[in-house]
Amino acid sequence: MKVSVVIPCYNEEEVLPLSHKRFSQVMSSTPYDYELIFVNDGSKDRTEELLLGFAQNDPHTKVLSFSRNFGHQNAVSAGLHNCTGDVTVIIDVDLQDPPEVIPQMIETYLREGSNVVYAVRNKRKGETFMKKFTAKLYYRMLNSLSDYTFPVDTGDFRLIDRKVLEAFKQFPEKHKYLRGLFSWMGFKQTPFYYDRNERAAGKTKYSVRKMFSLASAGIFGFSKKPLKLAISLGTLSIFIALAFAIWVFVMYLSGKESIVPGWSSTIITIVFLGGVQLFTIGILGEYIGNIFDETKNRPEYIIDKKINFDNPHQS
Ligand code: UDP
Ligand code: MG
């Protein structure tokens, strides 16, 4: 059996030497053949240089280097498109997910005969309250909006078998939310519980902007409910307007003149409706933007260098 490990890296010079050592130690202690596919996602530091150095001395280490930063999900996709193992593990380079649990995940895979073993975080050490809180809120929202139920406290750290990988390769969509796609696919999926550590070195490479982009890929890629929000909000405002009209009419009949100046109610109505309209147009925009991106059909990533792969011309 051959195990592929897909490891996206973006500006990770601080943690990379330690990571490469730990990944190599863990995988060489297993009875399986293996490959470590490091994907350099257009790093601006010495990440590529370090990776090329490791690859020179170790045929198990393979490197895909992007022409620029395409993002974490695209880096993982590139690794998946190029791996040759019977099973593939997706894991971050920063050692938050300890590579030492990979053999246990393989064991679970063999014992349960599952197609996917997804890692579930027991504890999330070294993460801010804000990150944990927003993550919890987000997954709850995603699950209530989407027709599918996604496991909570689960990132992209998982093991998938060939069958799942081949199915994944058939997906033509470019704007991917991988953890969602893998659980949407079905097959036999088994959770694997583990404790998440702090980043071994360096800082998070997920800026707030990137986090929002991932979150919107999840919601707008897996739910059409936001589109229907316009109908609910529209209905609500019609009812409010009707109630208001009835009230005005009653006041008029009762001969009270205090409603005549009424500019504040006019302004409130205009502002409220303006807000509702802009909000729903924004939602439409998100979907149309996604359609625009998909129809352009540009590649998800561009590979600049490909090292230690059997066929260096294939991409
Ligand atoms: N990463 C990447 N491209 C990016 C941002 C991040 O390949 O544009 C990689 C990064 O090197 C790491 C993984 O994605 O291996 C997760 O990033 P990070 O640990 O910074 O995110 P966090 O754990 O803080 O959410
Ligand atoms: Mg991390």
GROMACS .gro file of C-alpha atoms and ligand atoms in nm:
model
  341
    1MET     CA    1   0.000   0.000   0.000
    2LYS     CA    2   0.117   0.349  -0.082
    3VAL     CA    3   0.027   0.655   0.123
    4SER     CA    4   0.034   1.005  -0.024
    5VAL     CA    5   0.050   1.302   0.209
    6VAL     CA    6  -0.060   1.637   0.064
    7ILE     CA    7   0.084   1.937   0.246
    8PRO     CA    8   0.005   2.297   0.138
    9CYS     CA    9   0.266   2.558   0.234
   10TYR     CA   10   0.249   2.936   0.216
   11ASN     CA   11   0.537   3.137   0.363
   12GLU     CA   12   0.627   2.857   0.602
   13GLU     CA   13   1.009   2.886   0.621
   14GLU     CA   14   0.998   2.895   1.000
   15VAL     CA   15   0.819   2.567   1.049
   16LEU     CA   16   0.921   2.378   0.734
   17PRO     CA   17   1.250   2.214   0.846
   18LEU     CA   18   1.084   2.074   1.159
   19SER     CA   19   0.774   1.969   0.966
   20HIS     CA   20   0.969   1.789   0.696
   21LYS     CA   21   1.163   1.602   0.962
   22ARG     CA   22   0.851   1.499   1.153
   23PHE     CA   23   0.657   1.395   0.842
   24SER     CA   24   0.954   1.189   0.715
   25GLN     CA   25   1.010   1.024   1.054
   26VAL     CA   26   0.647   0.927   1.093
   27MET     CA   27   0.601   0.797   0.741
   28SER     CA   28   0.930   0.606   0.723
   29SER     CA   29   0.840   0.426   1.048
   30THR     CA   30   0.528   0.280   0.884
   31PRO     CA   31   0.547  -0.038   0.672
   32TYR     CA   32   0.397   0.150   0.377
   33ASP     CA   33   0.548   0.312   0.073
   34TYR     CA   34   0.483   0.687   0.083
   35GLU     CA   35   0.520   1.022  -0.087
   36LEU     CA   36   0.515   1.366   0.072
   37ILE     CA   37   0.368   1.615  -0.173
   38PHE     CA   38   0.451   1.967  -0.062
   39VAL     CA   39   0.262   2.232  -0.253
   40ASN     CA   40   0.429   2.571  -0.241
   41ASP     CA   41   0.143   2.817  -0.283
   42GLY     CA   42   0.348   3.107  -0.422
   43SER     CA   43   0.544   3.176  -0.104
   44LYS     CA   44   0.748   3.494  -0.090
   45ASP     CA   45   0.999   3.365   0.166
   46ARG     CA   46   1.249   3.076   0.144
   47THR     CA   47   0.982   2.804   0.139
   48GLU     CA   48   1.050   2.700  -0.220
   49GLU     CA   49   1.426   2.697  -0.174
   50LEU     CA   50   1.394   2.478   0.136
   51LEU     CA   51   1.154   2.239  -0.038
   52LEU     CA   52   1.382   2.201  -0.340
   53GLY     CA   53   1.666   2.120  -0.100
   54PHE     CA   54   1.464   1.846   0.075
   55ALA     CA   55   1.353   1.702  -0.260
   56GLN     CA   56   1.712   1.676  -0.378
   57ASN     CA   57   1.810   1.450  -0.089
   58ASP     CA   58   1.488   1.254  -0.056
   59PRO     CA   59   1.295   1.090  -0.343
   60HIS     CA   60   0.988   1.058  -0.117
   61THR     CA   61   0.961   1.437  -0.110
   62LYS     CA   62   0.781   1.579  -0.412
   63VAL     CA   63   0.727   1.947  -0.477
   64LEU     CA   64   0.465   2.138  -0.673
   65SER     CA   65   0.538   2.508  -0.684
   66PHE     CA   66   0.274   2.757  -0.797
   67SER     CA   67   0.341   3.063  -1.011
   68ARG     CA   68   0.175   3.279  -0.743
   69ASN     CA   69  -0.046   3.249  -0.432
   70PHE     CA   70  -0.368   3.071  -0.534
   71GLY     CA   71  -0.496   2.987  -0.185
   72HIS     CA   72  -0.504   2.689   0.047
   73GLN     CA   73  -0.796   2.504  -0.116
   74ASN     CA   74  -0.634   2.525  -0.460
   75ALA     CA   75  -0.301   2.408  -0.319
   76VAL     CA   76  -0.466   2.101  -0.169
   77SER     CA   77  -0.650   2.038  -0.498
   78ALA     CA   78  -0.320   2.045  -0.689
   79GLY     CA   79  -0.172   1.789  -0.451
   80LEU     CA   80  -0.477   1.566  -0.491
   81HIS     CA   81  -0.463   1.591  -0.872
   82ASN     CA   82  -0.102   1.474  -0.866
   83CYS     CA   83  -0.081   1.205  -0.598
   84THR     CA   84  -0.039   0.836  -0.671
   85GLY     CA   85  -0.110   0.666  -0.336
   86ASP     CA   86  -0.378   0.411  -0.258
   87VAL     CA   87  -0.480   0.643   0.022
   88THR     CA   88  -0.416   1.016   0.058
   89VAL     CA   89  -0.388   1.225   0.372
   90ILE     CA   90  -0.450   1.602   0.359
   91ILE     CA   91  -0.272   1.788   0.640
   92ASP     CA   92  -0.141   2.139   0.715
   93VAL     CA   93   0.231   2.199   0.733
   94ASP     CA   94   0.220   2.391   1.063
   95LEU     CA   95   0.201   2.076   1.286
   96GLN     CA   96  -0.125   2.192   1.445
   97ASP     CA   97  -0.250   1.856   1.326
   98PRO     CA   98   0.018   1.618   1.458
   99PRO     CA   99   0.160   1.394   1.180
  100GLU     CA  100   0.207   1.125   1.447
  101VAL     CA  101  -0.164   1.042   1.429
  102ILE     CA  102  -0.148   0.952   1.057
  103PRO     CA  103  -0.061   0.584   1.128
  104GLN     CA  104  -0.363   0.565   1.359
  105MET     CA  105  -0.582   0.711   1.087
  106ILE     CA  106  -0.453   0.448   0.844
  107GLU     CA  107  -0.527   0.185   1.107
  108THR     CA  108  -0.884   0.316   1.143
  109TYR     CA  109  -0.920   0.312   0.765
  110LEU     CA  110  -0.805  -0.052   0.744
  111ARG     CA  111  -1.004  -0.168   1.045
  112GLU     CA  112  -1.332   0.001   0.951
  113GLY     CA  113  -1.300  -0.045   0.577
  114SER     CA  114  -1.401   0.321   0.538
  115ASN     CA  115  -1.346   0.540   0.236
  116VAL     CA  116  -1.292   0.860   0.434
  117VAL     CA  117  -1.144   0.901   0.781
  118TYR     CA  118  -1.204   1.264   0.885
  119ALA     CA  119  -1.024   1.410   1.183
  120VAL     CA  120  -1.238   1.572   1.451
  121ARG     CA  121  -1.081   1.814   1.699
  122ASN     CA  122  -1.129   1.726   2.065
  123LYS     CA  123  -0.942   2.029   2.186
  124ARG     CA  124  -0.824   2.333   1.997
  125LYS     CA  125  -0.514   2.454   2.174
  126GLY     CA  126  -0.363   2.795   2.109
  127GLU     CA  127  -0.659   2.932   1.917
  128THR     CA  128  -0.818   3.256   2.021
  129PHE     CA  129  -1.165   3.265   2.178
  130MET     CA  130  -1.278   3.472   1.880
  131LYS     CA  131  -1.166   3.207   1.628
  132LYS     CA  132  -1.335   2.923   1.816
  133PHE     CA  133  -1.652   3.128   1.866
  134THR     CA  134  -1.681   3.238   1.503
  135ALA     CA  135  -1.604   2.883   1.385
  136LYS     CA  136  -1.882   2.743   1.601
  137LEU     CA  137  -2.129   3.008   1.484
  138TYR     CA  138  -2.031   2.956   1.121
  139TYR     CA  139  -2.070   2.577   1.118
  140ARG     CA  140  -2.406   2.608   1.291
  141MET     CA  141  -2.520   2.859   1.028
  142LEU     CA  142  -2.386   2.645   0.741
  143ASN     CA  143  -2.567   2.338   0.869
  144SER     CA  144  -2.896   2.522   0.907
  145LEU     CA  145  -2.872   2.680   0.561
  146SER     CA  146  -2.754   2.376   0.371
  147ASP     CA  147  -2.950   2.066   0.282
  148TYR     CA  148  -2.655   1.854   0.396
  149THR     CA  149  -2.525   1.812   0.749
  150PHE     CA  150  -2.154   1.869   0.780
  151PRO     CA  151  -1.954   1.738   1.074
  152VAL     CA  152  -1.853   2.012   1.318
  153ASP     CA  153  -1.499   2.072   1.449
  154THR     CA  154  -1.362   1.920   1.131
  155GLY     CA  155  -1.117   2.090   0.898
  156ASP     CA  156  -0.952   1.954   0.588
  157PHE     CA  157  -0.733   1.709   0.784
  158ARG     CA  158  -0.852   1.369   0.662
  159LEU     CA  159  -0.763   1.046   0.487
  160ILE     CA  160  -0.936   0.954   0.161
  161ASP     CA  161  -0.905   0.639  -0.047
  162ARG     CA  162  -0.861   0.602  -0.424
  163LYS     CA  163  -1.231   0.570  -0.492
  164VAL     CA  164  -1.304   0.904  -0.328
  165LEU     CA  165  -1.002   1.064  -0.494
  166GLU     CA  166  -1.109   0.949  -0.840
  167ALA     CA  167  -1.460   1.082  -0.775
  168PHE     CA  168  -1.309   1.413  -0.659
  169LYS     CA  169  -1.105   1.442  -0.978
  170GLN     CA  170  -1.428   1.441  -1.181
  171PHE     CA  171  -1.545   1.763  -1.014
  172PRO     CA  172  -1.526   2.045  -1.266
  173GLU     CA  173  -1.596   2.327  -1.018
  174LYS     CA  174  -1.315   2.567  -0.948
  175HIS     CA  175  -1.424   2.749  -0.632
  176LYS     CA  176  -1.396   2.458  -0.394
  177TYR     CA  177  -1.492   2.409  -0.032
  178LEU     CA  178  -1.311   2.080   0.015
  179ARG     CA  179  -1.435   1.970   0.358
  180GLY     CA  180  -1.791   2.026   0.234
  181LEU     CA  181  -1.735   1.842  -0.092
  182PHE     CA  182  -1.586   1.538   0.077
  183SER     CA  183  -1.873   1.497   0.321
  184TRP     CA  184  -2.128   1.572   0.045
  185MET     CA  185  -1.982   1.283  -0.160
  186GLY     CA  186  -2.103   1.014   0.076
  187PHE     CA  187  -1.925   0.673   0.088
  188LYS     CA  188  -1.832   0.526   0.422
  189GLN     CA  189  -1.701   0.805   0.644
  190THR     CA  190  -1.549   0.747   0.987
  191PRO     CA  191  -1.456   1.017   1.240
  192PHE     CA  192  -1.117   1.009   1.408
  193TYR     CA  193  -1.082   1.212   1.728
  194TYR     CA  194  -0.758   1.393   1.811
  195ASP     CA  195  -0.622   1.689   2.004
  196ARG     CA  196  -0.522   1.987   1.795
  197ASN     CA  197  -0.200   2.160   1.895
  198GLU     CA  198  -0.067   2.508   1.863
  199ARG     CA  199   0.116   2.607   1.549
  200ALA     CA  200   0.478   2.486   1.590
  201ALA     CA  201   0.627   2.808   1.449
  202GLY     CA  202   0.533   3.114   1.248
  203LYS     CA  203   0.198   3.290   1.233
  204THR     CA  204  -0.135   3.200   1.076
  205LYS     CA  205  -0.141   3.236   0.697
  206TYR     CA  206  -0.518   3.261   0.690
  207SER     CA  207  -0.591   3.633   0.677
  208VAL     CA  208  -0.939   3.756   0.768
  209ARG     CA  209  -1.001   3.806   0.395
  210LYS     CA  210  -0.906   3.444   0.318
  211MET     CA  211  -1.122   3.321   0.604
  212PHE     CA  212  -1.423   3.512   0.465
  213SER     CA  213  -1.355   3.373   0.120
  214LEU     CA  214  -1.353   3.016   0.258
  215ALA     CA  215  -1.668   3.081   0.460
  216SER     CA  216  -1.854   3.221   0.159
  217ALA     CA  217  -1.739   2.926  -0.057
  218GLY     CA  218  -1.906   2.702   0.201
  219ILE     CA  219  -2.234   2.890   0.226
  220PHE     CA  220  -2.286   3.000  -0.135
  221GLY     CA  221  -2.152   2.669  -0.270
  222PHE     CA  222  -2.377   2.449  -0.060
  223SER     CA  223  -2.696   2.644  -0.007
  224LYS     CA  224  -2.952   2.822  -0.222
  225LYS     CA  225  -3.145   2.943   0.081
  226PRO     CA  226  -2.992   3.294   0.086
  227LEU     CA  227  -3.148   3.347  -0.259
  228LYS     CA  228  -3.488   3.284  -0.107
  229LEU     CA  229  -3.427   3.540   0.165
  230ALA     CA  230  -3.541   3.816  -0.074
  231ILE     CA  231  -3.886   3.658  -0.089
  232SER     CA  232  -3.917   3.635   0.290
  233LEU     CA  233  -3.791   3.988   0.347
  234GLY     CA  234  -4.016   4.122   0.068
  235THR     CA  235  -4.320   3.951   0.219
  236LEU     CA  236  -4.233   4.083   0.562
  237SER     CA  237  -4.204   4.443   0.438
  238ILE     CA  238  -4.535   4.417   0.249
  239PHE     CA  239  -4.704   4.312   0.573
  240ILE     CA  240  -4.538   4.589   0.771
  241ALA     CA  241  -4.646   4.840   0.504
  242LEU     CA  242  -5.005   4.710   0.512
  243ALA     CA  243  -5.024   4.732   0.890
  244PHE     CA  244  -4.884   5.082   0.870
  245ALA     CA  245  -5.139   5.184   0.606
  246ILE     CA  246  -5.425   5.051   0.819
  247TRP     CA  247  -5.296   5.240   1.119
  248VAL     CA  248  -5.272   5.563   0.919
  249PHE     CA  249  -5.625   5.515   0.790
  250VAL     CA  250  -5.761   5.455   1.139
  251MET     CA  251  -5.582   5.765   1.265
  252TYR     CA  252  -5.727   5.963   0.973
  253LEU     CA  253  -6.083   5.848   1.055
  254SER     CA  254  -6.041   5.930   1.421
  255GLY     CA  255  -5.947   6.281   1.318
  256LYS     CA  256  -5.609   6.301   1.487
  257GLU     CA  257  -5.371   6.521   1.293
  258SER     CA  258  -5.051   6.421   1.465
  259ILE     CA  259  -4.965   6.176   1.185
  260VAL     CA  260  -4.954   6.439   0.912
  261PRO     CA  261  -4.594   6.561   0.966
  262GLY     CA  262  -4.481   6.195   0.967
  263TRP     CA  263  -4.141   6.250   0.801
  264SER     CA  264  -3.961   6.015   1.040
  265SER     CA  265  -4.182   5.723   0.945
  266THR     CA  266  -4.122   5.798   0.578
  267ILE     CA  267  -3.746   5.809   0.625
  268ILE     CA  268  -3.744   5.490   0.832
  269THR     CA  269  -3.944   5.309   0.564
  270ILE     CA  270  -3.717   5.429   0.284
  271VAL     CA  271  -3.399   5.340   0.471
  272PHE     CA  272  -3.533   5.001   0.576
  273LEU     CA  273  -3.644   4.908   0.226
  274GLY     CA  274  -3.321   5.043   0.077
  275GLY     CA  275  -3.124   4.823   0.317
  276VAL     CA  276  -3.329   4.516   0.236
  277GLN     CA  277  -3.286   4.575  -0.135
  278LEU     CA  278  -2.911   4.629  -0.121
  279PHE     CA  279  -2.869   4.326   0.103
  280THR     CA  280  -3.056   4.098  -0.134
  281ILE     CA  281  -2.880   4.241  -0.439
  282GLY     CA  282  -2.554   4.163  -0.259
  283ILE     CA  283  -2.662   3.801  -0.218
  284LEU     CA  284  -2.751   3.781  -0.587
  285GLY     CA  285  -2.409   3.930  -0.658
  286GLU     CA  286  -2.234   3.651  -0.468
  287TYR     CA  287  -2.402   3.383  -0.677
  288ILE     CA  288  -2.355   3.570  -1.004
  289GLY     CA  289  -1.989   3.625  -0.916
  290ASN     CA  290  -1.951   3.251  -0.863
  291ILE     CA  291  -2.121   3.178  -1.197
  292PHE     CA  292  -1.890   3.433  -1.362
  293ASP     CA  293  -1.580   3.267  -1.214
  294GLU     CA  294  -1.690   2.920  -1.316
  295THR     CA  295  -1.784   3.017  -1.673
  296LYS     CA  296  -1.445   3.181  -1.731
  297ASN     CA  297  -1.314   2.832  -1.669
  298ARG     CA  298  -0.965   2.948  -1.584
  299PRO     CA  299  -0.736   2.692  -1.420
  300GLU     CA  300  -0.754   2.671  -1.041
  301TYR     CA  301  -0.377   2.708  -1.019
  302ILE     CA  302  -0.070   2.733  -1.238
  303ILE     CA  303   0.226   2.510  -1.164
  304ASP     CA  304   0.567   2.666  -1.212
  305LYS     CA  305   0.789   2.381  -1.090
  306LYS     CA  306   0.724   2.010  -1.049
  307ILE     CA  307   0.998   1.814  -0.876
  308ASN     CA  308   1.046   1.437  -0.822
  309PHE     CA  309   0.729   1.337  -1.005
  310ASP     CA  310   0.771   1.048  -1.247
  311ASN     CA  311   0.649   1.247  -1.542
  312PRO     CA  312   0.777   1.601  -1.506
  313HIS     CA  313   0.588   1.727  -1.814
  314GLN     CA  314   0.245   1.627  -1.698
  315SER     CA  315   0.051   1.890  -1.505
  316UDP     N1  316  -0.189   2.800   0.323
  316UDP     C1  317  -0.174   2.798   0.185
  316UDP     N2  318  -0.211   2.908   0.112
  316UDP     C2  319  -0.263   3.020   0.170
  316UDP     C3  320  -0.282   3.020   0.312
  316UDP     C4  321  -0.245   2.909   0.385
  316UDP     O1  322  -0.128   2.698   0.129
  316UDP     O2  323  -0.293   3.115   0.100
  316UDP     C5  324  -0.152   2.682   0.400
  316UDP     C6  325  -0.062   2.705   0.521
  316UDP     O3  326   0.074   2.705   0.484
  316UDP     C7  327  -0.098   2.590   0.613
  316UDP     C8  328  -0.244   2.569   0.584
  316UDP     O4  329  -0.271   2.628   0.456
  316UDP     O5  330  -0.029   2.471   0.582
  316UDP     C9  331  -0.336   2.629   0.688
  316UDP     O6  332  -0.301   2.762   0.715
  316UDP     P1  333  -0.284   2.821   0.861
  316UDP     O7  334  -0.224   2.717   0.951
  316UDP     O8  335  -0.209   2.949   0.850
  316UDP     O9  336  -0.434   2.848   0.899
  316UDP     P2  337  -0.501   2.836   1.046
  316UDP    O10  338  -0.463   2.700   1.100
  316UDP    O11  339  -0.443   2.946   1.126
  316UDP    O12  340  -0.647   2.850   1.019
  317MG      MG  341  -0.279   2.625   1.115
   0.00000   0.00000   0.00000
